[in-house]
Amino acid sequence: MKGLSMLRKNIGPVTVMGFARYSAKPEVDPADLIAATRVWQSEFLAHQPGIAMHCFLGNLKGDFADAIFATDEASFIAMAQEHPKASSTGPVMEMLDRDSIRLAKNNLLGGPVSLPVDFSCVEFGTFSPKEPKSFTEERLLDASRKIESAYLASFEEAKSHFVARVDESTYSEIAFVETSGAAREICGGYMDNKDCTPMLEMFDPKSVDLDFWHVLA
């Protein structure tokens, strides 16, 4: 929601969102991880050229995630290369179960786009196309725009919605919502809405990996 403390720089529209999901080691106090992440956010990320926004997230399962927006892919890659060298990175990484880390570089379709505002929940899901031979990014983007205009526009809590390419066979859908409760309600209605059907029919149901994340820092 408006006023939450997170890294946000007004440096123009963005084209890439990095999303990293992971678990902490069992003995780690989440409060210590949040504190270390805030230091990393202010001492490292805030000074990286082209990095426009970062929010540290948690889900109801006790896992954590980073969402990082960049103005361009080169800036995101440069940040990722500098990340291991930063003095504030070590304390964060020491708290993580490294085997649990899953990284996704999401190239936003239809961009550049404006940064999301006034949210406390991020819905992040990945999927593979059900029919790869007939699937196109143009169809996906058209279906996404239909959802935004015919369904999401009726919800004041829905703040931003993107689709993105992760790799040659994986795509993502990302929604920024005012609260976690609203995000779950909107997602529940999405499944039964005729204007959302064209996108849903593009997904291989077995490939869908979706969760809801709330802002921690």
mmCIF file of C-alpha atoms in Angstrom:
data_model
loop_
_atom_site.group_PDB
_atom_site.id
_atom_site.type_symbol
_atom_site.label_atom_id
_atom_site.label_comp_id
_atom_site.label_asym_id
_atom_site.label_seq_id
_atom_site.Cartn_x
_atom_site.Cartn_y
_atom_site.Cartn_z
ATOM 1 C CA MET A 1 0.000 0.000 0.000
ATOM 2 C CA LYS A 2 1.022 3.611 -0.387
ATOM 3 C CA GLY A 3 3.783 4.604 1.981
ATOM 4 C CA LEU A 4 5.445 1.183 2.270
ATOM 5 C CA SER A 5 9.207 1.460 2.485
ATOM 6 C CA MET A 6 10.933 -0.051 -0.516
ATOM 7 C CA LEU A 7 13.538 0.984 -3.049
ATOM 8 C CA ARG A 8 11.921 3.069 -5.762
ATOM 9 C CA LYS A 9 13.694 5.457 -8.154
ATOM 10 C CA ASN A 10 11.889 7.598 -10.712
ATOM 11 C CA ILE A 11 14.248 6.897 -13.611
ATOM 12 C CA GLY A 12 11.699 6.131 -16.311
ATOM 13 C CA PRO A 13 9.777 3.071 -17.511
ATOM 14 C CA VAL A 14 11.073 -0.473 -17.076
ATOM 15 C CA THR A 15 11.432 -3.517 -19.343
ATOM 16 C CA VAL A 16 12.712 -6.276 -17.038
ATOM 17 C CA MET A 17 11.596 -7.707 -13.695
ATOM 18 C CA GLY A 18 13.849 -10.153 -11.919
ATOM 19 C CA PHE A 19 12.117 -12.522 -9.507
ATOM 20 C CA ALA A 20 14.091 -14.700 -7.105
ATOM 21 C CA ARG A 21 12.321 -17.212 -4.816
ATOM 22 C CA TYR A 22 14.019 -19.025 -1.941
ATOM 23 C CA SER A 23 13.831 -20.355 1.614
ATOM 24 C CA ALA A 24 15.873 -19.305 4.626
ATOM 25 C CA LYS A 25 17.907 -21.808 6.625
ATOM 26 C CA PRO A 26 15.782 -23.351 9.411
ATOM 27 C CA GLU A 27 17.644 -21.589 12.213
ATOM 28 C CA VAL A 28 17.321 -18.097 10.672
ATOM 29 C CA ASP A 29 15.052 -15.545 12.336
ATOM 30 C CA PRO A 30 13.014 -13.896 9.540
ATOM 31 C CA ALA A 31 13.467 -10.535 11.269
ATOM 32 C CA ASP A 32 17.241 -10.851 10.802
ATOM 33 C CA LEU A 33 16.814 -11.662 7.112
ATOM 34 C CA ILE A 34 14.541 -8.646 6.640
ATOM 35 C CA ALA A 35 17.071 -6.383 8.367
ATOM 36 C CA ALA A 36 19.990 -7.712 6.266
ATOM 37 C CA THR A 37 17.959 -7.335 3.087
ATOM 38 C CA ARG A 38 17.178 -3.709 3.905
ATOM 39 C CA VAL A 39 20.905 -3.039 4.263
ATOM 40 C CA TRP A 40 21.568 -4.774 0.919
ATOM 41 C CA GLN A 41 18.748 -2.770 -0.642
ATOM 42 C CA SER A 42 20.102 0.591 0.512
ATOM 43 C CA GLU A 43 23.857 -0.049 0.268
ATOM 44 C CA PHE A 44 23.960 -2.032 -2.981
ATOM 45 C CA LEU A 45 20.796 -2.002 -5.081
ATOM 46 C CA ALA A 46 20.037 1.686 -4.616
ATOM 47 C CA HIS A 47 23.345 2.566 -6.282
ATOM 48 C CA GLN A 48 23.065 0.270 -9.311
ATOM 49 C CA PRO A 49 22.451 2.152 -12.589
ATOM 50 C CA GLY A 50 19.133 1.294 -14.210
ATOM 51 C CA ILE A 51 17.679 -0.473 -11.161
ATOM 52 C CA ALA A 52 14.372 1.291 -10.600
ATOM 53 C CA MET A 53 12.661 -0.698 -7.850
ATOM 54 C CA HIS A 54 13.099 -3.545 -5.387
ATOM 55 C CA CYS A 55 10.695 -5.134 -2.942
ATOM 56 C CA PHE A 56 11.438 -7.986 -0.555
ATOM 57 C CA LEU A 57 8.515 -10.386 -0.250
ATOM 58 C CA GLY A 58 7.245 -13.295 1.812
ATOM 59 C CA ASN A 59 4.482 -15.850 1.328
ATOM 60 C CA LEU A 60 2.244 -17.773 3.724
ATOM 61 C CA LYS A 61 4.503 -20.838 3.475
ATOM 62 C CA GLY A 62 7.419 -18.994 5.059
ATOM 63 C CA ASP A 63 9.393 -18.541 1.823
ATOM 64 C CA PHE A 64 10.876 -15.290 0.549
ATOM 65 C CA ALA A 65 11.376 -13.509 -2.781
ATOM 66 C CA ASP A 66 12.967 -10.467 -4.378
ATOM 67 C CA ALA A 67 11.286 -8.517 -7.179
ATOM 68 C CA ILE A 68 13.685 -6.168 -8.979
ATOM 69 C CA PHE A 69 12.682 -3.859 -11.848
ATOM 70 C CA ALA A 70 15.263 -2.551 -14.318
ATOM 71 C CA THR A 71 14.998 -0.029 -17.123
ATOM 72 C CA ASP A 72 16.756 -2.403 -19.529
ATOM 73 C CA GLU A 73 18.227 -5.880 -19.701
ATOM 74 C CA ALA A 74 21.840 -4.667 -19.734
ATOM 75 C CA SER A 75 21.331 -2.852 -16.421
ATOM 76 C CA PHE A 76 19.757 -5.934 -14.867
ATOM 77 C CA ILE A 77 22.602 -8.187 -16.029
ATOM 78 C CA ALA A 78 25.221 -5.697 -14.792
ATOM 79 C CA MET A 79 23.542 -5.608 -11.370
ATOM 80 C CA ALA A 80 23.475 -9.420 -11.223
ATOM 81 C CA GLN A 81 27.188 -9.556 -12.034
ATOM 82 C CA GLU A 82 28.062 -7.032 -9.302
ATOM 83 C CA HIS A 83 25.762 -8.662 -6.731
ATOM 84 C CA PRO A 84 28.228 -11.345 -5.496
ATOM 85 C CA LYS A 85 30.966 -8.716 -4.970
ATOM 86 C CA ALA A 86 28.956 -6.406 -2.705
ATOM 87 C CA SER A 87 29.843 -6.455 0.998
ATOM 88 C CA SER A 88 26.153 -6.408 1.950
ATOM 89 C CA THR A 89 25.403 -9.512 -0.148
ATOM 90 C CA GLY A 90 27.294 -11.982 2.057
ATOM 91 C CA PRO A 91 25.184 -11.567 5.214
ATOM 92 C CA VAL A 92 21.998 -12.146 3.198
ATOM 93 C CA MET A 93 23.305 -15.168 1.315
ATOM 94 C CA GLU A 94 24.557 -16.796 4.532
ATOM 95 C CA MET A 95 20.951 -16.964 5.750
ATOM 96 C CA LEU A 96 19.570 -18.664 2.645
ATOM 97 C CA ASP A 97 19.134 -22.301 1.689
ATOM 98 C CA ARG A 98 21.039 -21.968 -1.560
ATOM 99 C CA ASP A 99 19.534 -25.144 -3.020
ATOM 100 C CA SER A 100 16.099 -23.541 -2.791
ATOM 101 C CA ILE A 101 16.928 -20.487 -4.916
ATOM 102 C CA ARG A 102 14.951 -20.149 -8.141
ATOM 103 C CA LEU A 103 15.688 -17.211 -10.435
ATOM 104 C CA ALA A 104 13.560 -15.812 -13.253
ATOM 105 C CA LYS A 105 14.464 -12.864 -15.479
ATOM 106 C CA ASN A 106 11.126 -11.658 -16.848
ATOM 107 C CA ASN A 107 11.309 -9.649 -20.066
ATOM 108 C CA LEU A 108 8.086 -7.671 -19.947
ATOM 109 C CA LEU A 109 5.964 -7.916 -23.088
ATOM 110 C CA GLY A 110 4.427 -4.742 -24.482
ATOM 111 C CA GLY A 111 6.943 -2.590 -22.635
ATOM 112 C CA PRO A 112 8.476 -0.346 -21.543
ATOM 113 C CA VAL A 113 5.965 -0.080 -18.690
ATOM 114 C CA SER A 114 5.454 2.141 -15.662
ATOM 115 C CA LEU A 115 6.376 0.912 -12.195
ATOM 116 C CA PRO A 116 3.492 -0.439 -10.090
ATOM 117 C CA VAL A 117 2.240 1.714 -7.212
ATOM 118 C CA ASP A 118 0.073 1.386 -4.078
ATOM 119 C CA PHE A 119 0.351 -2.398 -3.676
ATOM 120 C CA SER A 120 1.201 -4.775 -0.845
ATOM 121 C CA CYS A 121 0.775 -8.091 -2.691
ATOM 122 C CA VAL A 122 2.445 -9.560 -5.774
ATOM 123 C CA GLU A 123 0.891 -12.515 -7.587
ATOM 124 C CA PHE A 124 3.594 -14.263 -9.608
ATOM 125 C CA GLY A 125 2.968 -17.276 -11.819
ATOM 126 C CA THR A 126 4.902 -19.046 -14.561
ATOM 127 C CA PHE A 127 3.617 -21.411 -17.242
ATOM 128 C CA SER A 128 4.529 -23.109 -20.494
ATOM 129 C CA PRO A 129 2.284 -22.874 -23.572
ATOM 130 C CA LYS A 130 -0.081 -25.822 -24.061
ATOM 131 C CA GLU A 131 0.334 -25.687 -27.873
ATOM 132 C CA PRO A 132 3.846 -24.355 -28.573
ATOM 133 C CA LYS A 133 3.444 -24.489 -32.362
ATOM 134 C CA SER A 134 0.432 -22.165 -32.423
ATOM 135 C CA PHE A 135 1.448 -20.007 -29.463
ATOM 136 C CA THR A 136 2.722 -16.475 -30.134
ATOM 137 C CA GLU A 137 3.699 -13.665 -27.809
ATOM 138 C CA GLU A 138 1.338 -11.380 -29.727
ATOM 139 C CA ARG A 139 -1.616 -13.628 -28.826
ATOM 140 C CA LEU A 140 -0.521 -13.718 -25.206
ATOM 141 C CA LEU A 141 -0.232 -9.947 -25.071
ATOM 142 C CA ASP A 142 -3.639 -9.506 -26.713
ATOM 143 C CA ALA A 143 -5.202 -11.888 -24.186
ATOM 144 C CA SER A 144 -3.504 -10.028 -21.345
ATOM 145 C CA ARG A 145 -4.848 -6.675 -22.538
ATOM 146 C CA LYS A 146 -8.339 -8.169 -22.769
ATOM 147 C CA ILE A 147 -8.098 -9.298 -19.136
ATOM 148 C CA GLU A 148 -6.941 -5.842 -18.069
ATOM 149 C CA SER A 149 -9.720 -3.968 -19.869
ATOM 150 C CA ALA A 150 -12.628 -6.380 -19.381
ATOM 151 C CA TYR A 151 -11.905 -7.898 -15.969
ATOM 152 C CA LEU A 152 -9.197 -6.226 -13.880
ATOM 153 C CA ALA A 153 -10.453 -2.717 -14.617
ATOM 154 C CA SER A 154 -13.493 -3.417 -12.439
ATOM 155 C CA PHE A 155 -11.311 -3.944 -9.338
ATOM 156 C CA GLU A 156 -9.953 -0.824 -7.660
ATOM 157 C CA GLU A 157 -7.473 -3.004 -5.746
ATOM 158 C CA ALA A 158 -5.808 -4.266 -8.962
ATOM 159 C CA LYS A 159 -2.903 -1.883 -9.541
ATOM 160 C CA SER A 160 -0.713 -3.350 -12.324
ATOM 161 C CA HIS A 161 -0.666 -6.447 -14.529
ATOM 162 C CA PHE A 162 2.114 -7.739 -16.794
ATOM 163 C CA VAL A 163 2.981 -10.760 -18.906
ATOM 164 C CA ALA A 164 6.600 -11.607 -19.632
ATOM 165 C CA ARG A 165 8.981 -14.056 -21.294
ATOM 166 C CA VAL A 166 11.241 -15.999 -18.916
ATOM 167 C CA ASP A 167 12.900 -18.237 -21.520
ATOM 168 C CA GLU A 168 12.087 -19.951 -24.818
ATOM 169 C CA SER A 169 9.443 -22.202 -23.254
ATOM 170 C CA THR A 170 8.359 -20.337 -20.107
ATOM 171 C CA TYR A 171 6.231 -17.224 -19.640
ATOM 172 C CA SER A 172 4.981 -15.394 -16.574
ATOM 173 C CA GLU A 173 1.950 -13.446 -15.460
ATOM 174 C CA ILE A 174 2.487 -10.858 -12.734
ATOM 175 C CA ALA A 175 -0.121 -8.842 -10.848
ATOM 176 C CA PHE A 176 0.341 -6.121 -8.235
ATOM 177 C CA VAL A 177 -2.647 -5.773 -5.921
ATOM 178 C CA GLU A 178 -3.490 -3.546 -2.963
ATOM 179 C CA THR A 179 -3.857 -6.460 -0.505
ATOM 180 C CA SER A 180 -3.272 -10.209 -0.412
ATOM 181 C CA GLY A 181 -6.943 -10.878 0.262
ATOM 182 C CA ALA A 182 -8.018 -8.882 -2.771
ATOM 183 C CA ALA A 183 -5.415 -10.654 -4.931
ATOM 184 C CA ARG A 184 -6.798 -14.061 -3.977
ATOM 185 C CA GLU A 185 -10.384 -12.992 -4.609
ATOM 186 C CA ILE A 186 -9.506 -11.512 -8.001
ATOM 187 C CA CYS A 187 -7.591 -14.669 -8.965
ATOM 188 C CA GLY A 188 -10.526 -16.843 -7.909
ATOM 189 C CA GLY A 189 -12.924 -14.906 -10.117
ATOM 190 C CA TYR A 190 -10.433 -14.908 -12.990
ATOM 191 C CA MET A 191 -10.738 -18.673 -13.306
ATOM 192 C CA ASP A 192 -14.462 -18.429 -14.126
ATOM 193 C CA ASN A 193 -14.495 -15.272 -16.241
ATOM 194 C CA LYS A 194 -15.076 -15.621 -19.997
ATOM 195 C CA ASP A 195 -12.781 -12.686 -20.788
ATOM 196 C CA CYS A 196 -9.924 -14.511 -19.072
ATOM 197 C CA THR A 197 -10.527 -17.832 -20.831
ATOM 198 C CA PRO A 198 -8.355 -17.120 -23.919
ATOM 199 C CA MET A 199 -5.252 -16.717 -21.749
ATOM 200 C CA LEU A 200 -6.077 -19.646 -19.505
ATOM 201 C CA GLU A 201 -6.453 -21.874 -22.558
ATOM 202 C CA MET A 202 -2.881 -21.029 -23.613
ATOM 203 C CA PHE A 203 -1.436 -22.560 -20.420
ATOM 204 C CA ASP A 204 -0.359 -26.150 -19.949
ATOM 205 C CA PRO A 205 -2.102 -26.708 -16.575
ATOM 206 C CA LYS A 206 0.659 -29.044 -15.378
ATOM 207 C CA SER A 207 3.267 -26.308 -15.875
ATOM 208 C CA VAL A 208 1.576 -23.588 -13.814
ATOM 209 C CA ASP A 209 3.550 -22.446 -10.748
ATOM 210 C CA LEU A 210 1.738 -19.620 -8.948
ATOM 211 C CA ASP A 211 1.852 -18.001 -5.520
ATOM 212 C CA PHE A 212 0.937 -14.808 -3.651
ATOM 213 C CA TRP A 213 3.621 -12.709 -1.985
ATOM 214 C CA HIS A 214 3.304 -9.863 0.518
ATOM 215 C CA VAL A 215 5.719 -6.935 0.894
ATOM 216 C CA LEU A 216 8.203 -7.148 3.775
ATOM 217 C CA ALA A 217 10.631 -4.384 2.777
#
